[in-house]
PDB file of C-alpha atoms in Angstrom:
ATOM      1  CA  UNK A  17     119.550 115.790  92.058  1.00  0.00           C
ATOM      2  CA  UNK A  18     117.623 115.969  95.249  1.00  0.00           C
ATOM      3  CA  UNK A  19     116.914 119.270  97.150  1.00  0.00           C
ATOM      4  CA  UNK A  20     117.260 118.938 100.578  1.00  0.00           C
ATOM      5  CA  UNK A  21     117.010 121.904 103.984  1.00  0.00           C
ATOM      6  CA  UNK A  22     118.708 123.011 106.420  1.00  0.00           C
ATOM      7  CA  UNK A  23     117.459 126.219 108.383  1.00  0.00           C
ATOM      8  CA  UNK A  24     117.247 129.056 105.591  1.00  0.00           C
ATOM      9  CA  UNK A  25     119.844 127.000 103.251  1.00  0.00           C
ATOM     10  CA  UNK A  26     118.603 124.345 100.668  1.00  0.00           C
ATOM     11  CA  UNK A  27     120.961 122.098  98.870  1.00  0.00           C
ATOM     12  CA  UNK A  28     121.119 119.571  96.050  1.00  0.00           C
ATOM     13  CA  UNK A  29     122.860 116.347  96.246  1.00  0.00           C
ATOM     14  CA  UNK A  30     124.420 114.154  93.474  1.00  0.00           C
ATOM     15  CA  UNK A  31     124.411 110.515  94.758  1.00  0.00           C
ATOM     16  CA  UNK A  32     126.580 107.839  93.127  1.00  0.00           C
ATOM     17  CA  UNK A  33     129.726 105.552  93.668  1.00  0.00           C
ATOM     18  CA  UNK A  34     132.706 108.073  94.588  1.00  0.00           C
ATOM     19  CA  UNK A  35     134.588 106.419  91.417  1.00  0.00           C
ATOM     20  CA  UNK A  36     131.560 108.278  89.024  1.00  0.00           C
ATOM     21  CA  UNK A  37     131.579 111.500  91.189  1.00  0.00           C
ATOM     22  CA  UNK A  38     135.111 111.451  91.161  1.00  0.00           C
ATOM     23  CA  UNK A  39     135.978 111.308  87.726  1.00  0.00           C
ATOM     24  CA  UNK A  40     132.961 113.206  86.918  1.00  0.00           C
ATOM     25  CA  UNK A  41     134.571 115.728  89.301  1.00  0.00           C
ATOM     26  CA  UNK A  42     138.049 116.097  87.976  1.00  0.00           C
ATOM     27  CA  UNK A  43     136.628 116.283  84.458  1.00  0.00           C
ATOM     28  CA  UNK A  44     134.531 119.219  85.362  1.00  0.00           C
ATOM     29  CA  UNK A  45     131.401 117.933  84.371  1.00  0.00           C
ATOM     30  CA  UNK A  46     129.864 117.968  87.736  1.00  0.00           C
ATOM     31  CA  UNK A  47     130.752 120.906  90.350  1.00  0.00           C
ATOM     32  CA  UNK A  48     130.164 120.334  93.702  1.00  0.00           C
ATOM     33  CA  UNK A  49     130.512 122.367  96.985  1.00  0.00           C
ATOM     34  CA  UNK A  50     131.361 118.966  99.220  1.00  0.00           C
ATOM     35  CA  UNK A  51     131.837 115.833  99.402  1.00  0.00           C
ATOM     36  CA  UNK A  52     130.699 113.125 101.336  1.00  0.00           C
ATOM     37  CA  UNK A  53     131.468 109.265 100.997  1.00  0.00           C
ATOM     38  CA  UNK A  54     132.508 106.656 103.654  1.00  0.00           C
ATOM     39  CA  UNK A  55     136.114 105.781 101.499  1.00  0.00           C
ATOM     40  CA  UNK A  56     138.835 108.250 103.126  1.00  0.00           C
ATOM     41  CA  UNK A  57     140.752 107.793  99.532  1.00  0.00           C
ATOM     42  CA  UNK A  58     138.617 109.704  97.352  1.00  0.00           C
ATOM     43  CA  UNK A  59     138.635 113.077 100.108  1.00  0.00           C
ATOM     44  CA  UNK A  60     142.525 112.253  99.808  1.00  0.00           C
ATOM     45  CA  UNK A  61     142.535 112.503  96.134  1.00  0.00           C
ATOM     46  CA  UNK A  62     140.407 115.339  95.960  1.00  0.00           C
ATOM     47  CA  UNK A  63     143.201 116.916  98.073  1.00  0.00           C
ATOM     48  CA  UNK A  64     146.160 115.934  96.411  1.00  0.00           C
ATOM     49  CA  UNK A  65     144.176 117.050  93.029  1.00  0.00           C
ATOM     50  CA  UNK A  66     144.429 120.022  94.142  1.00  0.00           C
ATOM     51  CA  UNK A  67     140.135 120.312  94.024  1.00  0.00           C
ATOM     52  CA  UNK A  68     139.502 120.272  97.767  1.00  0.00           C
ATOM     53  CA  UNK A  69     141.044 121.746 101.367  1.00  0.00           C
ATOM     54  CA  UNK A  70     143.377 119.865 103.597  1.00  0.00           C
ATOM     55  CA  UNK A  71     142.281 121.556 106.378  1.00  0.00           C
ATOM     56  CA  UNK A  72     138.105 120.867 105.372  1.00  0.00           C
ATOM     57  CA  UNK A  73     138.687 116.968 105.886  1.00  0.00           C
ATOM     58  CA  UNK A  74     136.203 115.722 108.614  1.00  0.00           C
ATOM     59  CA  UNK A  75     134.473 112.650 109.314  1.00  0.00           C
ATOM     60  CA  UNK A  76     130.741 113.492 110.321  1.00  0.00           C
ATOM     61  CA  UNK A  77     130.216 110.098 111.349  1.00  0.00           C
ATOM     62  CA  UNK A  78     129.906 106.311 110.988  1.00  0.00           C
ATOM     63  CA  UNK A  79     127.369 103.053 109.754  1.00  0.00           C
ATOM     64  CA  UNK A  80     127.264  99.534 110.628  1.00  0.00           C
ATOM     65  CA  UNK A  81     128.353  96.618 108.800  1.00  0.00           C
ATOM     66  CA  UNK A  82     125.105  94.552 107.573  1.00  0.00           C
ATOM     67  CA  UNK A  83     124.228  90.998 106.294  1.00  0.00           C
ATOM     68  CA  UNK A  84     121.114  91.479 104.164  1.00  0.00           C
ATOM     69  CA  UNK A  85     119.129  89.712 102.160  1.00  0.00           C
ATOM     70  CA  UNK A  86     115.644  90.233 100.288  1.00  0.00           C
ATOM     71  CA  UNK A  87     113.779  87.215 101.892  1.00  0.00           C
ATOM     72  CA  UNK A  88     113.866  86.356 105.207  1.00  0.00           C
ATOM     73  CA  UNK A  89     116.999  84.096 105.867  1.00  0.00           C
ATOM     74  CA  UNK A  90     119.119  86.234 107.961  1.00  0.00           C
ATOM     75  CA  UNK A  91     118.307  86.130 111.601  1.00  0.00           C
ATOM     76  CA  UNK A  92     119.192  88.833 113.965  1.00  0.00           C
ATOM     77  CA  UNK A  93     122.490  87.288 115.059  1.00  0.00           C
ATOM     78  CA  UNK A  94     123.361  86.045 111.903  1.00  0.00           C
ATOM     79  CA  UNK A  95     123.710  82.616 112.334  1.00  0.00           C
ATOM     80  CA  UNK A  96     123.024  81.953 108.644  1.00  0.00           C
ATOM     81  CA  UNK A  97     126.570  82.135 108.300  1.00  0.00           C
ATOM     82  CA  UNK A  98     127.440  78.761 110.672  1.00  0.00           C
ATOM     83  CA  UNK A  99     125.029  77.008 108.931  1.00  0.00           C
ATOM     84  CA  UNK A 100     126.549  77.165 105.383  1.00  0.00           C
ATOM     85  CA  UNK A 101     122.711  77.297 104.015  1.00  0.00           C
ATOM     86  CA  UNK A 102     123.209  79.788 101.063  1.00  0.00           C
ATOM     87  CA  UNK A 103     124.920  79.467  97.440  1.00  0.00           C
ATOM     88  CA  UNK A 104     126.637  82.994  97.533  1.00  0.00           C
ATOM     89  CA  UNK A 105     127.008  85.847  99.269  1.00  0.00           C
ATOM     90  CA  UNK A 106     127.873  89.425  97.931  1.00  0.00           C
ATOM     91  CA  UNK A 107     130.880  91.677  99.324  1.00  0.00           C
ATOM     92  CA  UNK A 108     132.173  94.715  97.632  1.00  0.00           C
ATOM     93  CA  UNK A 109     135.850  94.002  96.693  1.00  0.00           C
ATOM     94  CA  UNK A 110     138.217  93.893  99.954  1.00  0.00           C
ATOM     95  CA  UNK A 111     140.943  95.920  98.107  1.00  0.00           C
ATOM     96  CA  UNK A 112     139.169  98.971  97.374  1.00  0.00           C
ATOM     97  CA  UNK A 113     136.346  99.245  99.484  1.00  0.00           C
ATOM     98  CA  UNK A 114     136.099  99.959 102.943  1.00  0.00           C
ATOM     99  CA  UNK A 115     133.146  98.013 103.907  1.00  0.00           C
ATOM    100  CA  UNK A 116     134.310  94.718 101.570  1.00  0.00           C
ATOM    101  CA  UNK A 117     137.771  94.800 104.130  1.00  0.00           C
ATOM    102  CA  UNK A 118     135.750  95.303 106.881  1.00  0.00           C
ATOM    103  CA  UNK A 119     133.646  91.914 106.294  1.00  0.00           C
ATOM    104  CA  UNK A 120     137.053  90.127 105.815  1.00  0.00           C
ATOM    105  CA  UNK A 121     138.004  91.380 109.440  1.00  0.00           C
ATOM    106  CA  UNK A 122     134.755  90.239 110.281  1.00  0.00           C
ATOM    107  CA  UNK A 123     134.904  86.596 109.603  1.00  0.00           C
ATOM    108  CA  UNK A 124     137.386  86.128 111.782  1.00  0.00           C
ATOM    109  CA  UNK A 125     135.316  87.022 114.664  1.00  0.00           C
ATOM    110  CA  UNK A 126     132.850  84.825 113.661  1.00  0.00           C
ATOM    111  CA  UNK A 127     135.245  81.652 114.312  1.00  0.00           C
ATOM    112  CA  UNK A 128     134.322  80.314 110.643  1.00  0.00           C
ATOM    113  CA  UNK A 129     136.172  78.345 107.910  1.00  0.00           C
ATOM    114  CA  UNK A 130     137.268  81.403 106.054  1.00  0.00           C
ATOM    115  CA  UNK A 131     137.885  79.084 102.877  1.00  0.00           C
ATOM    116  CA  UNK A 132     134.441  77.564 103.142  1.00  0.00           C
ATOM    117  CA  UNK A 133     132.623  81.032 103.181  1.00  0.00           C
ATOM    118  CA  UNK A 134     134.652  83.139 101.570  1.00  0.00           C
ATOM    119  CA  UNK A 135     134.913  80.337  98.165  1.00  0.00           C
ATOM    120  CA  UNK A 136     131.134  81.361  98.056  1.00  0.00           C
ATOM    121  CA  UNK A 137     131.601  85.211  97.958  1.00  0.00           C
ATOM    122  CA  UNK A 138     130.708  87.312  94.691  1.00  0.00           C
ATOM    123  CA  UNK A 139     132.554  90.409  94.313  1.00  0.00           C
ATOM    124  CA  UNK A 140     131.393  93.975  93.423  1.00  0.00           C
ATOM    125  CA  UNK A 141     133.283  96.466  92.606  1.00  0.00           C
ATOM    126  CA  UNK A 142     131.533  98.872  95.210  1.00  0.00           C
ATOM    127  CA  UNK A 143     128.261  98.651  97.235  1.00  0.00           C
ATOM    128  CA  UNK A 144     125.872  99.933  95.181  1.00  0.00           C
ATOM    129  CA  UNK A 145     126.493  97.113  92.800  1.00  0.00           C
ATOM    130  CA  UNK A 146     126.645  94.602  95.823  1.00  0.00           C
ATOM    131  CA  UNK A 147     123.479  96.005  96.442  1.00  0.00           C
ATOM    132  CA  UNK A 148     121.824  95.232  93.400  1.00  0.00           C
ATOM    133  CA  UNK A 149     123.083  91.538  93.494  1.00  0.00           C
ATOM    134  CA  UNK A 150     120.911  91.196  96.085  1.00  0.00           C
ATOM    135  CA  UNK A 151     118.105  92.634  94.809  1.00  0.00           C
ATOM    136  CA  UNK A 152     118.125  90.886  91.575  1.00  0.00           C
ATOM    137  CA  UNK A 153     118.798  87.248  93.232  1.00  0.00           C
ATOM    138  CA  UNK A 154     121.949  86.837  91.906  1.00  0.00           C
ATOM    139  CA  UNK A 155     123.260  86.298  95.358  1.00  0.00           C
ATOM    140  CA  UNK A 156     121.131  84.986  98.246  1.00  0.00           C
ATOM    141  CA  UNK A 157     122.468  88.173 100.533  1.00  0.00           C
ATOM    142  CA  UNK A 158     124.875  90.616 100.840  1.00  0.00           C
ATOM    143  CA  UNK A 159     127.120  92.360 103.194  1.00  0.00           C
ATOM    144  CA  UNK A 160     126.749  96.204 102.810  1.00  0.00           C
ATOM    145  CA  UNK A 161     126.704  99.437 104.785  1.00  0.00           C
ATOM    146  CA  UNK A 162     123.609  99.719 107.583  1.00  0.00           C
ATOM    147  CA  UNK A 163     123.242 103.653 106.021  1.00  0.00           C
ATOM    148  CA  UNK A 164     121.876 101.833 102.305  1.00  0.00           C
ATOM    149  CA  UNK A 165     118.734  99.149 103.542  1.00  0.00           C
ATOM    150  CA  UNK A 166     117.795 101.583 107.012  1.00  0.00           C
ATOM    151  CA  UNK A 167     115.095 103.118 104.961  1.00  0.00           C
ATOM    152  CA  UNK A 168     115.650 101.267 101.830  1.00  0.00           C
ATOM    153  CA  UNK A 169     111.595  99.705 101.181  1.00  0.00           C
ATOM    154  CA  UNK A 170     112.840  96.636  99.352  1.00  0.00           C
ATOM    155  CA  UNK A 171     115.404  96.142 102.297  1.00  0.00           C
ATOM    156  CA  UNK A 172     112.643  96.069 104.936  1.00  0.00           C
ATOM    157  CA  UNK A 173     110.125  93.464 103.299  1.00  0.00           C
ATOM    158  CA  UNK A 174     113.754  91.216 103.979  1.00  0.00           C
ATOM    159  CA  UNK A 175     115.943  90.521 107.103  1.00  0.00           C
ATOM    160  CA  UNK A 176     119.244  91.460 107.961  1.00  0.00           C
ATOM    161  CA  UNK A 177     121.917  91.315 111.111  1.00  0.00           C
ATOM    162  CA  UNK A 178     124.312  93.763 111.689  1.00  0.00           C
ATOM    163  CA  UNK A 179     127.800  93.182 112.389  1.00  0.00           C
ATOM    164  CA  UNK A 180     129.425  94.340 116.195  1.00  0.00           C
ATOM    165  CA  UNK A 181     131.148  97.020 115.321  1.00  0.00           C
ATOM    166  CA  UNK A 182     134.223  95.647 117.488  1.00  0.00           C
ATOM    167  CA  UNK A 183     134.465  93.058 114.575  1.00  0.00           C
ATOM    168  CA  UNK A 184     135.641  95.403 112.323  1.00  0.00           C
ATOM    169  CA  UNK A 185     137.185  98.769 111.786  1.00  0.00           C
ATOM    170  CA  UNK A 186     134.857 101.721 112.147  1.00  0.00           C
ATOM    171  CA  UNK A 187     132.772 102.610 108.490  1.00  0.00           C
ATOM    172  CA  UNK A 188     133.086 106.401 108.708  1.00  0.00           C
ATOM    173  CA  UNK A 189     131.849 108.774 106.605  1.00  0.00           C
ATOM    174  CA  UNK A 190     133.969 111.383 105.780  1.00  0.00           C
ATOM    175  CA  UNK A 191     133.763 114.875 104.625  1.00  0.00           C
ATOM    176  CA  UNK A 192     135.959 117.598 102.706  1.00  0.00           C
ATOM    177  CA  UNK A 193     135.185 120.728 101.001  1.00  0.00           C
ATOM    178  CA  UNK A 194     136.371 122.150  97.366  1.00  0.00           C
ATOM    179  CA  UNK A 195     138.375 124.837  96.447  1.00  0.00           C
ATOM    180  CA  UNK A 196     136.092 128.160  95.592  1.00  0.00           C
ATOM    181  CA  UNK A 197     136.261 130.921  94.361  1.00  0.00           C
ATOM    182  CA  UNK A 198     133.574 132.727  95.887  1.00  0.00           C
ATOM    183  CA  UNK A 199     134.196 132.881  99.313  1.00  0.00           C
ATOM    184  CA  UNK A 200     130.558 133.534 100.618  1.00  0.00           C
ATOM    185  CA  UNK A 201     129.434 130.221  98.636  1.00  0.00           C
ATOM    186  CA  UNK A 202     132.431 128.375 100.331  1.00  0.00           C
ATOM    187  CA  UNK A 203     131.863 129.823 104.014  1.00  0.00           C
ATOM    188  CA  UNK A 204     127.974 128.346 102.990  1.00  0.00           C
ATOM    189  CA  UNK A 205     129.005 124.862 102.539  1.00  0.00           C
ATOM    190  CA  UNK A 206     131.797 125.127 105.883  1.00  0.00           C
ATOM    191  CA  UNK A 207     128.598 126.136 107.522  1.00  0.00           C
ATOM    192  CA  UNK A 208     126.510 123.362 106.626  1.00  0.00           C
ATOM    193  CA  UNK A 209     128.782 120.563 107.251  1.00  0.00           C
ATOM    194  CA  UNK A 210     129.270 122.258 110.713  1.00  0.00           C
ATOM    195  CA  UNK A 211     125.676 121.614 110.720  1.00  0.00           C
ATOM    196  CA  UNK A 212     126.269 117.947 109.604  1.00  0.00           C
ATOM    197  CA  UNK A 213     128.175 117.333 113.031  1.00  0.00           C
ATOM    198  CA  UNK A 214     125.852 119.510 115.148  1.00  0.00           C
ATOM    199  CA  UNK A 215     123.617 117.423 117.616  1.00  0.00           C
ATOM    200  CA  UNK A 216     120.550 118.302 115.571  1.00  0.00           C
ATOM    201  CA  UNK A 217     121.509 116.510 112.573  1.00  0.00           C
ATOM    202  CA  UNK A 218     122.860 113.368 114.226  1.00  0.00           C
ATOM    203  CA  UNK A 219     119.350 112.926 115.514  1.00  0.00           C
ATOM    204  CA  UNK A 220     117.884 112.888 111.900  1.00  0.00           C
ATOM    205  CA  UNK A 221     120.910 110.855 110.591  1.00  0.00           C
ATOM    206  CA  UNK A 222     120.448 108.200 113.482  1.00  0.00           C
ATOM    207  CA  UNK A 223     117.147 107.665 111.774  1.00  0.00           C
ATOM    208  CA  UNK A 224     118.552 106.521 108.594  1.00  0.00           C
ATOM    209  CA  UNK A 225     121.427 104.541 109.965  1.00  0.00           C
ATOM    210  CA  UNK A 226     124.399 106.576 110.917  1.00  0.00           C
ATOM    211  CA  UNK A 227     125.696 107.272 114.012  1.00  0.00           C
TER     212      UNK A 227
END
C-alpha cells in the first residue's frame, strides 16, 4: 500500500495484475473504493458482479505501446525488429491482454514477416510478468505499456522505442467506482477520479507516461 495526495484527501493504492485484484476483490479480501487498470474487461466484470457502478465507468486516459529492453539494443525507431538480431522477444498474451493485441496490430505496420518474428515471441500471461522477462534476461526485450519503464530506474539504464500510436488501438486506462454504502466515502472517491481527469493531474500523469 502506498499513500498518495490530492488537495486535503490522501489515498492508498493496491497495485497488482487486475486478475489478483480482481479475485482478491470478489472474495472480499481486499476492499477498494476504485479501480483503475488499462483492460476494459475487469471494470465490466466488476459491473456485471454487481461490485461497481455502470454509470462510474470512465477512461482517465491512455499509454504508449513500448519495445524495451535492459541493454541498449533498441534504437529510437525500432529498427531492431528488421534486423532479426535478437533470440526472443516478450508480449503479454494477445487473447487477454490489451497491450499483447495491440503489438499483433502492430507488426503489421511494420511491413515484417509476421511468422519470422512472431515464432520468436515468449508469452506472459500479463505485463507485469512480461516485464520481469526482461529484467531477468530471459528475453532480450519486451513489448509493454510506456506507463511501466517511464520512471521505472532499471528501464532507464536500457533503451526502448515506442510504438505510433496509429499502429495500434488506443491503451486506455479505464476507471469505475464500487458500490458503497456510505455515501460520503463514495461521493470522496467520485471526487477524486474527477480529479484524475482534471487538467492538473494530466500534467503530473504526463510525467510518468500517460496521456
Amino acid at each position: 500500500m502506498q499513500e498518495r495526495g490530492s488537495g486535503d484527501a490522501s489515498f492508498d493504492i493496491e497495485a497488482g495484475s487486475a486478475t489478483d485484484l480482481y479475485s482478491r476483490i470478489a472474495n472480499r479480501e481486499l476492499t477498494c473504493d476504485m479501480y483503475i487498470g488499462h483492460d476494459l474487461r475487469f471494470p465490466q466484470k466488476y459491473i456485471l458482479g454487481g461490485m461497481a457502478d455502470r454509470g462510474t465507468l470512465q477512461p482517465i486516459g491512455s499509454t504508449k505501446l513500448a519495445l524495451w529492453s535492459v541493454t541498449g539494443i533498441v534504437d529510437s525507431m525500432c529498427r531492431i525488429l528488421k534486423k532479426g538480431t535478437y533470440s526472443r522477444i516478450g508480449v503479454s498474451d494477445p487473447r487477454i491482454q490489451p497491450s499483447g493485441y495491440a503489438v499483433l496490430q502492430s507488426l503489421k505496420n511494420y511491413e515484417l514477416d509476421e511468422k519470422a518474428v512472431t515464432a520468436k515471441f515468449m508469452y506472459a500471461a500479463n505485463d507485469f510478468q512480461t516485464m520481469s522477462f526482461v529484467m531477468n534476461g530471459t528475453v532480450m526485450m519486451g513489448f509493454v505499456p510506456y506507463v511501466m519503464i517511464r520512471q521505472n530506474k532499471v528501464a532507464k539504464k536500457g533503451s526502448y522505442c515506442l510504438i505510433p500510436n496509429s499502429f495500434h488501438e488506443p491503451l486506455y486506462f479505464y476507471s469505475v467506482v464500487f458500490h458503497n454504502t456510505d455515501p460520503a466515502k463514495k461521493q470522496k472517491a467520485l471526487e477524486l477520479r474527477n480529479y484524475f481527469v482534471s487538467r492538473e493531474a494530466k500534467k503530473i500523469f504526463s510525467e510518468y507516461g500517460v496521456d
